[in-house]
PDB file of C-alpha atoms in Angstrom:
ATOM      1  CA  MET A  27     -17.701 -11.073  -6.285  1.00  0.00           C
ATOM      2  CA  THR A  28     -18.654  -7.769  -4.960  1.00  0.00           C
ATOM      3  CA  ILE A  29     -16.466  -5.142  -2.875  1.00  0.00           C
ATOM      4  CA  GLU A  30     -17.667  -3.882   0.577  1.00  0.00           C
ATOM      5  CA  LYS A  31     -16.345  -1.566   3.419  1.00  0.00           C
ATOM      6  CA  PHE A  32     -15.211  -3.968   6.229  1.00  0.00           C
ATOM      7  CA  ASN A  33     -17.375  -4.916   9.343  1.00  0.00           C
ATOM      8  CA  PRO A  34     -14.866  -4.684  12.780  1.00  0.00           C
ATOM      9  CA  THR A  35     -18.284  -6.390  13.993  1.00  0.00           C
ATOM     10  CA  SER A  36     -17.671  -9.393  12.883  1.00  0.00           C
ATOM     11  CA  GLN A  37     -14.520 -11.427  14.247  1.00  0.00           C
ATOM     12  CA  SER A  38     -15.380 -14.478  11.932  1.00  0.00           C
ATOM     13  CA  ASP A  39     -14.491 -11.870   9.047  1.00  0.00           C
ATOM     14  CA  ALA A  40     -11.449 -10.119  11.063  1.00  0.00           C
ATOM     15  CA  ASP A  41     -10.088 -13.482  11.568  1.00  0.00           C
ATOM     16  CA  ARG A  42     -11.127 -14.109   8.212  1.00  0.00           C
ATOM     17  CA  LEU A  43      -9.033 -11.385   6.482  1.00  0.00           C
ATOM     18  CA  ILE A  44      -5.603 -11.475   9.425  1.00  0.00           C
ATOM     19  CA  GLY A  45      -5.406 -15.579   7.816  1.00  0.00           C
ATOM     20  CA  ILE A  46      -5.239 -14.021   4.126  1.00  0.00           C
ATOM     21  CA  TYR A  47      -2.691 -11.400   5.503  1.00  0.00           C
ATOM     22  CA  GLN A  48      -0.274 -12.943   7.546  1.00  0.00           C
ATOM     23  CA  SER A  49      -0.467 -15.524   4.281  1.00  0.00           C
ATOM     24  CA  SER A  50      -0.424 -14.040   1.461  1.00  0.00           C
ATOM     25  CA  ILE A  51       1.822  -9.614   2.977  1.00  0.00           C
ATOM     26  CA  GLU A  52       5.682 -10.873   2.914  1.00  0.00           C
ATOM     27  CA  ARG A  53       6.238 -11.535   6.862  1.00  0.00           C
ATOM     28  CA  SER A  54       9.241  -8.206   6.942  1.00  0.00           C
ATOM     29  CA  GLU A  55       6.375  -6.204   5.954  1.00  0.00           C
ATOM     30  CA  GLN A  56       3.514  -7.736   8.082  1.00  0.00           C
ATOM     31  CA  LYS A  57       2.792  -5.419  11.782  1.00  0.00           C
ATOM     32  CA  PRO A  58       2.217  -7.894  14.980  1.00  0.00           C
ATOM     33  CA  GLU A  59      -1.168  -9.315  15.007  1.00  0.00           C
ATOM     34  CA  ALA A  60      -2.471  -7.318  17.921  1.00  0.00           C
ATOM     35  CA  ALA A  61      -1.171  -3.892  15.937  1.00  0.00           C
ATOM     36  CA  LEU A  62      -2.899  -4.942  13.004  1.00  0.00           C
ATOM     37  CA  ARG A  63      -6.969  -6.005  14.858  1.00  0.00           C
ATOM     38  CA  CYS A  64      -6.591  -1.754  16.333  1.00  0.00           C
ATOM     39  CA  LEU A  65      -5.706  -0.804  12.781  1.00  0.00           C
ATOM     40  CA  LEU A  66      -9.594  -2.753  11.454  1.00  0.00           C
ATOM     41  CA  THR A  67     -11.309  -0.166  13.911  1.00  0.00           C
ATOM     42  CA  ASP A  68      -8.983   3.015  13.555  1.00  0.00           C
ATOM     43  CA  GLN A  69     -10.811   5.943  11.782  1.00  0.00           C
ATOM     44  CA  ARG A  70      -8.543   7.213   9.592  1.00  0.00           C
ATOM     45  CA  TYR A  71      -8.485   4.265   7.484  1.00  0.00           C
ATOM     46  CA  ASP A  72     -10.435   2.228   5.126  1.00  0.00           C
ATOM     47  CA  VAL A  73     -10.667  -1.610   5.031  1.00  0.00           C
ATOM     48  CA  LEU A  74     -12.456  -2.970   1.764  1.00  0.00           C
ATOM     49  CA  VAL A  75     -12.634  -6.838   0.998  1.00  0.00           C
ATOM     50  CA  ALA A  76     -13.839  -8.758  -1.574  1.00  0.00           C
ATOM     51  CA  ARG A  77     -16.349 -11.618  -1.150  1.00  0.00           C
ATOM     52  CA  ASP A  78     -16.846 -14.838  -3.750  1.00  0.00           C
ATOM     53  CA  ASP A  79     -20.106 -15.879  -4.361  1.00  0.00           C
ATOM     54  CA  HIS A  80     -21.262 -17.429  -0.706  1.00  0.00           C
ATOM     55  CA  GLY A  81     -20.073 -14.372   0.716  1.00  0.00           C
ATOM     56  CA  CYS A  82     -16.534 -14.973   2.219  1.00  0.00           C
ATOM     57  CA  ILE A  83     -13.751 -13.513   1.854  1.00  0.00           C
ATOM     58  CA  VAL A  84     -11.177 -13.805  -0.459  1.00  0.00           C
ATOM     59  CA  GLY A  85      -9.223 -10.755  -0.623  1.00  0.00           C
ATOM     60  CA  PHE A  86      -8.897  -6.887   1.370  1.00  0.00           C
ATOM     61  CA  ALA A  87      -7.341  -3.448   0.856  1.00  0.00           C
ATOM     62  CA  MET A  88      -6.740  -1.170   3.254  1.00  0.00           C
ATOM     63  CA  ASN A  89      -5.803   2.894   2.464  1.00  0.00           C
ATOM     64  CA  PHE A  90      -5.127   4.839   5.583  1.00  0.00           C
ATOM     65  CA  TYR A  91      -5.603   8.249   5.386  1.00  0.00           C
ATOM     66  CA  PRO A  92      -2.864  10.712   7.431  1.00  0.00           C
ATOM     67  CA  HIS A  93      -4.098  14.703   9.200  1.00  0.00           C
ATOM     68  CA  THR A  94      -2.294  16.171   6.757  1.00  0.00           C
ATOM     69  CA  ARG A  95      -4.436  15.174   4.323  1.00  0.00           C
ATOM     70  CA  ASP A  96      -2.523  15.587   0.807  1.00  0.00           C
ATOM     71  CA  PHE A  97      -2.201  12.241   0.548  1.00  0.00           C
ATOM     72  CA  TRP A  98      -3.819   8.589   1.412  1.00  0.00           C
ATOM     73  CA  LEU A  99      -1.207   5.173   1.815  1.00  0.00           C
ATOM     74  CA  LEU A 100      -2.502   1.569   0.288  1.00  0.00           C
ATOM     75  CA  GLU A 101      -1.025  -0.016   3.086  1.00  0.00           C
ATOM     76  CA  TYR A 102      -1.840  -3.277   2.179  1.00  0.00           C
ATOM     77  CA  MET A 103      -3.782  -5.172  -0.163  1.00  0.00           C
ATOM     78  CA  ALA A 104      -3.510  -8.934  -0.992  1.00  0.00           C
ATOM     79  CA  VAL A 105      -6.106 -11.890  -2.146  1.00  0.00           C
ATOM     80  CA  GLU A 106      -5.868 -15.416  -1.035  1.00  0.00           C
ATOM     81  CA  LYS A 107      -4.020 -17.706  -3.359  1.00  0.00           C
ATOM     82  CA  ALA A 108      -6.400 -19.504  -4.859  1.00  0.00           C
ATOM     83  CA  GLN A 109      -7.937 -16.448  -5.826  1.00  0.00           C
ATOM     84  CA  ARG A 110      -5.596 -15.119  -7.598  1.00  0.00           C
ATOM     85  CA  SER A 111      -5.155 -13.894 -11.458  1.00  0.00           C
ATOM     86  CA  ALA A 112      -9.065 -13.959 -11.783  1.00  0.00           C
ATOM     87  CA  GLY A 113     -10.089  -9.771 -11.245  1.00  0.00           C
ATOM     88  CA  GLN A 114     -10.247  -9.627  -8.038  1.00  0.00           C
ATOM     89  CA  GLY A 115      -7.137  -7.444  -7.502  1.00  0.00           C
ATOM     90  CA  THR A 116      -8.193  -5.249  -9.851  1.00  0.00           C
ATOM     91  CA  ALA A 117     -11.021  -4.759  -8.282  1.00  0.00           C
ATOM     92  CA  LEU A 118      -9.776  -4.244  -4.685  1.00  0.00           C
ATOM     93  CA  PHE A 119      -7.458  -2.267  -6.589  1.00  0.00           C
ATOM     94  CA  GLN A 120     -10.043   0.159  -8.404  1.00  0.00           C
ATOM     95  CA  GLY A 121     -12.343   0.194  -5.243  1.00  0.00           C
ATOM     96  CA  ALA A 122      -9.564   1.604  -2.707  1.00  0.00           C
ATOM     97  CA  VAL A 123      -8.976   3.970  -5.665  1.00  0.00           C
ATOM     98  CA  GLU A 124     -12.084   4.991  -5.617  1.00  0.00           C
ATOM     99  CA  TRP A 125     -12.999   5.302  -2.179  1.00  0.00           C
ATOM    100  CA  ALA A 126      -9.280   7.544  -1.571  1.00  0.00           C
ATOM    101  CA  SER A 127     -11.631   9.638  -4.277  1.00  0.00           C
ATOM    102  CA  ARG A 128     -14.828  10.416  -1.902  1.00  0.00           C
ATOM    103  CA  ARG A 129     -12.391  10.833   1.000  1.00  0.00           C
ATOM    104  CA  LEU A 130      -9.604  12.724  -0.601  1.00  0.00           C
ATOM    105  CA  PRO A 131     -10.914  14.046  -4.220  1.00  0.00           C
ATOM    106  CA  MET A 132      -7.669  14.631  -6.222  1.00  0.00           C
ATOM    107  CA  ALA A 133      -4.725  13.147  -4.542  1.00  0.00           C
ATOM    108  CA  PRO A 134      -2.374  10.724  -4.784  1.00  0.00           C
ATOM    109  CA  GLY A 135      -1.945   7.959  -3.801  1.00  0.00           C
ATOM    110  CA  LEU A 136       1.411   5.722  -2.427  1.00  0.00           C
ATOM    111  CA  LEU A 137       2.324   2.277  -2.418  1.00  0.00           C
ATOM    112  CA  GLU A 138       4.764   1.031  -1.334  1.00  0.00           C
ATOM    113  CA  VAL A 139       6.306  -2.133  -2.826  1.00  0.00           C
ATOM    114  CA  ASP A 140       9.393  -4.295  -3.098  1.00  0.00           C
ATOM    115  CA  VAL A 141      12.239  -3.863  -5.974  1.00  0.00           C
ATOM    116  CA  PRO A 142      12.774  -7.627  -7.521  1.00  0.00           C
ATOM    117  CA  PRO A 143      15.873  -8.119  -7.742  1.00  0.00           C
ATOM    118  CA  PRO A 144      17.408  -8.057 -11.190  1.00  0.00           C
ATOM    119  CA  ASP A 145      17.853 -12.033 -12.341  1.00  0.00           C
ATOM    120  CA  ALA A 146      13.951 -12.329 -11.333  1.00  0.00           C
ATOM    121  CA  PRO A 147      11.977 -14.382 -14.135  1.00  0.00           C
ATOM    122  CA  VAL A 148       9.166 -12.254 -15.625  1.00  0.00           C
ATOM    123  CA  ASP A 149       6.677 -15.155 -13.395  1.00  0.00           C
ATOM    124  CA  ASP A 150       8.518 -13.615 -10.144  1.00  0.00           C
ATOM    125  CA  ASP A 151       5.762 -12.555  -8.006  1.00  0.00           C
ATOM    126  CA  ARG A 152       7.242  -9.023  -7.160  1.00  0.00           C
ATOM    127  CA  VAL A 153       7.887  -8.672 -11.100  1.00  0.00           C
ATOM    128  CA  ARG A 154       4.245  -9.622 -11.502  1.00  0.00           C
ATOM    129  CA  ARG A 155       3.040  -7.058  -8.761  1.00  0.00           C
ATOM    130  CA  LEU A 156       5.281  -4.370 -10.976  1.00  0.00           C
ATOM    131  CA  ARG A 157       3.442  -5.273 -14.014  1.00  0.00           C
ATOM    132  CA  PHE A 158      -0.264  -5.369 -11.968  1.00  0.00           C
ATOM    133  CA  TYR A 159       0.462  -1.449 -10.571  1.00  0.00           C
ATOM    134  CA  ALA A 160       1.858  -0.196 -13.724  1.00  0.00           C
ATOM    135  CA  ARG A 161      -1.082  -1.298 -15.455  1.00  0.00           C
ATOM    136  CA  HIS A 162      -3.651   0.405 -13.351  1.00  0.00           C
ATOM    137  CA  ASP A 163      -1.152   3.810 -13.767  1.00  0.00           C
ATOM    138  CA  CYS A 164       1.027   4.287 -10.919  1.00  0.00           C
ATOM    139  CA  ARG A 165       4.604   5.627 -11.570  1.00  0.00           C
ATOM    140  CA  GLY A 166       8.055   4.922  -9.611  1.00  0.00           C
ATOM    141  CA  VAL A 167       9.526   7.996  -7.444  1.00  0.00           C
ATOM    142  CA  ILE A 168      13.151   8.077  -9.284  1.00  0.00           C
ATOM    143  CA  GLY A 169      15.938   8.315  -6.834  1.00  0.00           C
ATOM    144  CA  LEU A 170      14.392   7.324  -4.118  1.00  0.00           C
ATOM    145  CA  ASP A 171      15.330   3.867  -2.131  1.00  0.00           C
ATOM    146  CA  TYR A 172      12.828   3.548   0.184  1.00  0.00           C
ATOM    147  CA  LEU A 173      13.384   2.420   3.655  1.00  0.00           C
ATOM    148  CA  LEU A 174      10.512   0.078   5.043  1.00  0.00           C
ATOM    149  CA  PRO A 175      10.355   1.031   9.281  1.00  0.00           C
ATOM    150  CA  LEU A 176       9.296  -2.416   9.699  1.00  0.00           C
ATOM    151  CA  ASP A 177      11.638  -5.335  12.125  1.00  0.00           C
ATOM    152  CA  ALA A 178       8.701  -8.037  13.957  1.00  0.00           C
ATOM    153  CA  GLY A 179       9.283  -9.969  11.112  1.00  0.00           C
ATOM    154  CA  GLY A 180      12.799  -9.681  10.481  1.00  0.00           C
ATOM    155  CA  VAL A 181      14.685  -7.303   7.513  1.00  0.00           C
ATOM    156  CA  PRO A 182      12.679  -5.630   4.738  1.00  0.00           C
ATOM    157  CA  PRO A 183      13.225  -6.463   1.504  1.00  0.00           C
ATOM    158  CA  PRO A 184      14.563  -3.660  -0.897  1.00  0.00           C
ATOM    159  CA  MET A 185      11.334  -1.658  -1.544  1.00  0.00           C
ATOM    160  CA  MET A 186       9.916   1.352  -3.648  1.00  0.00           C
ATOM    161  CA  LEU A 187       7.291   4.036  -3.605  1.00  0.00           C
ATOM    162  CA  LEU A 188       4.993   4.571  -6.519  1.00  0.00           C
ATOM    163  CA  VAL A 189       2.586   7.131  -7.115  1.00  0.00           C
ATOM    164  CA  ILE A 190      -1.280   6.765  -8.669  1.00  0.00           C
ATOM    165  CA  ASP A 191      -2.309  10.147  -9.171  1.00  0.00           C
ATOM    166  CA  PRO A 192      -5.545  11.992 -10.151  1.00  0.00           C
ATOM    167  CA  LEU A 193      -3.801  14.491 -12.026  1.00  0.00           C
ATOM    168  CA  ALA A 194      -1.212  12.284 -13.249  1.00  0.00           C
ATOM    169  CA  ARG A 195       1.653  14.535 -12.728  1.00  0.00           C
ATOM    170  CA  ALA A 196       5.457  13.710 -14.031  1.00  0.00           C
ATOM    171  CA  ASN A 197       7.366  15.416 -10.630  1.00  0.00           C
ATOM    172  CA  TRP A 198       7.193  16.650  -6.924  1.00  0.00           C
ATOM    173  CA  PRO A 199       8.190  19.032  -5.412  1.00  0.00           C
ATOM    174  CA  ALA A 200      11.125  16.795  -3.017  1.00  0.00           C
ATOM    175  CA  ALA A 201       9.959  18.665  -0.416  1.00  0.00           C
ATOM    176  CA  MET A 202       7.277  17.200  -0.672  1.00  0.00           C
ATOM    177  CA  VAL A 203       7.829  13.975  -1.256  1.00  0.00           C
ATOM    178  CA  CYS A 204       9.520  14.267   2.224  1.00  0.00           C
ATOM    179  CA  SER A 205       6.855  15.429   3.489  1.00  0.00           C
ATOM    180  CA  TRP A 206       4.972  11.941   2.699  1.00  0.00           C
ATOM    181  CA  ILE A 207       8.071   9.852   3.969  1.00  0.00           C
ATOM    182  CA  GLU A 208       8.009  11.504   6.867  1.00  0.00           C
ATOM    183  CA  THR A 209       3.721  11.349   8.000  1.00  0.00           C
ATOM    184  CA  MET A 210       4.172   8.201   6.751  1.00  0.00           C
ATOM    185  CA  TYR A 211       7.039   7.105   8.974  1.00  0.00           C
ATOM    186  CA  THR A 212       5.318   9.057  12.401  1.00  0.00           C
ATOM    187  CA  GLU A 213       1.774   8.307  11.373  1.00  0.00           C
ATOM    188  CA  VAL A 214       1.660   4.448  10.014  1.00  0.00           C
ATOM    189  CA  TYR A 215       4.647   3.157  11.865  1.00  0.00           C
ATOM    190  CA  GLY A 216       5.226   5.221  14.847  1.00  0.00           C
ATOM    191  CA  GLN A 217       8.742   6.309  13.982  1.00  0.00           C
ATOM    192  CA  ARG A 218      10.090   9.912  15.254  1.00  0.00           C
ATOM    193  CA  PRO A 219      10.551  12.794  12.673  1.00  0.00           C
ATOM    194  CA  ASN A 220      13.949  13.238  13.028  1.00  0.00           C
ATOM    195  CA  ASP A 221      14.595   9.268  12.096  1.00  0.00           C
ATOM    196  CA  ALA A 222      18.009   9.925  10.219  1.00  0.00           C
ATOM    197  CA  ARG A 223      17.062   7.092   7.068  1.00  0.00           C
ATOM    198  CA  ILE A 224      14.159   9.513   6.437  1.00  0.00           C
ATOM    199  CA  SER A 225      17.226  12.286   6.211  1.00  0.00           C
ATOM    200  CA  THR A 226      18.934   9.656   4.321  1.00  0.00           C
ATOM    201  CA  MET A 227      16.499   8.946   1.492  1.00  0.00           C
ATOM    202  CA  CYS A 228      15.716  12.333   1.294  1.00  0.00           C
ATOM    203  CA  ALA A 229      18.987  13.625   0.662  1.00  0.00           C
ATOM    204  CA  ALA A 230      19.185  10.893  -2.296  1.00  0.00           C
ATOM    205  CA  LEU A 231      16.566  13.477  -4.248  1.00  0.00           C
ATOM    206  CA  GLY A 232      16.319  15.137  -7.367  1.00  0.00           C
ATOM    207  CA  ASN A 233      13.977  17.983  -7.129  1.00  0.00           C
ATOM    208  CA  PRO A 234      11.856  18.532  -8.627  1.00  0.00           C
ATOM    209  CA  VAL A 235      11.600  14.175  -8.027  1.00  0.00           C
ATOM    210  CA  VAL A 236      10.433  12.361 -11.327  1.00  0.00           C
ATOM    211  CA  VAL A 237       8.116  10.072 -11.100  1.00  0.00           C
ATOM    212  CA  THR A 238       7.593   7.244 -14.219  1.00  0.00           C
ATOM    213  CA  ASP A 239       6.726   4.164 -15.185  1.00  0.00           C
ATOM    214  CA  ARG A 240       9.769   2.924 -16.772  1.00  0.00           C
ATOM    215  CA  GLY A 241      11.080  -0.739 -15.202  1.00  0.00           C
ATOM    216  CA  LEU A 242       8.070  -1.206 -13.909  1.00  0.00           C
ATOM    217  CA  ASN A 243       6.716  -3.304 -16.357  1.00  0.00           C
ATOM    218  CA  THR A 244       9.827  -5.426 -17.364  1.00  0.00           C
TER     219      THR A 244
END
């Protein structure tokens, strides 16, 4: 398996990536296909792909870099179902972090992740996903019930925001976290900076905002 930068000129590779995206990402968390195809050529993104020994794409990761350059967002990462639990996810995640460290050295990375229900079994995909990110030093933002501003595929599930930080800071100023949310809303999702959901989320935050792995390893 190899991890490499996606070549947007290959139509077959684009079709393959989009197929994995549509079959792996929760429908309510997907962007329309036309928007995704535009994203693949957007210079604000690094798109990485994992290829098997036959050169076939089996997974991908997409990093977004905002104009503020004070954080980056691992917007999507997915591995083809038949290829999971074989190390591709770890390789893609590590590749995404490495590429981000080249483009924005020492900046924290953010991830939007589903919150599993309290009674979810240990083998639930959402529970396993949180454990995966905890193993890779991600920490949850305490006090934030993250509202994903997508509605093309239905109402998104409850979500949380994770942080991966090369400096392993235990807390952040609330104003910084709010600026991250506003930037994601406006630059990633095309929402207004005065969107009421932003103020709702920010009003619930403490100051400073604590990040911890508490609850991620359940």
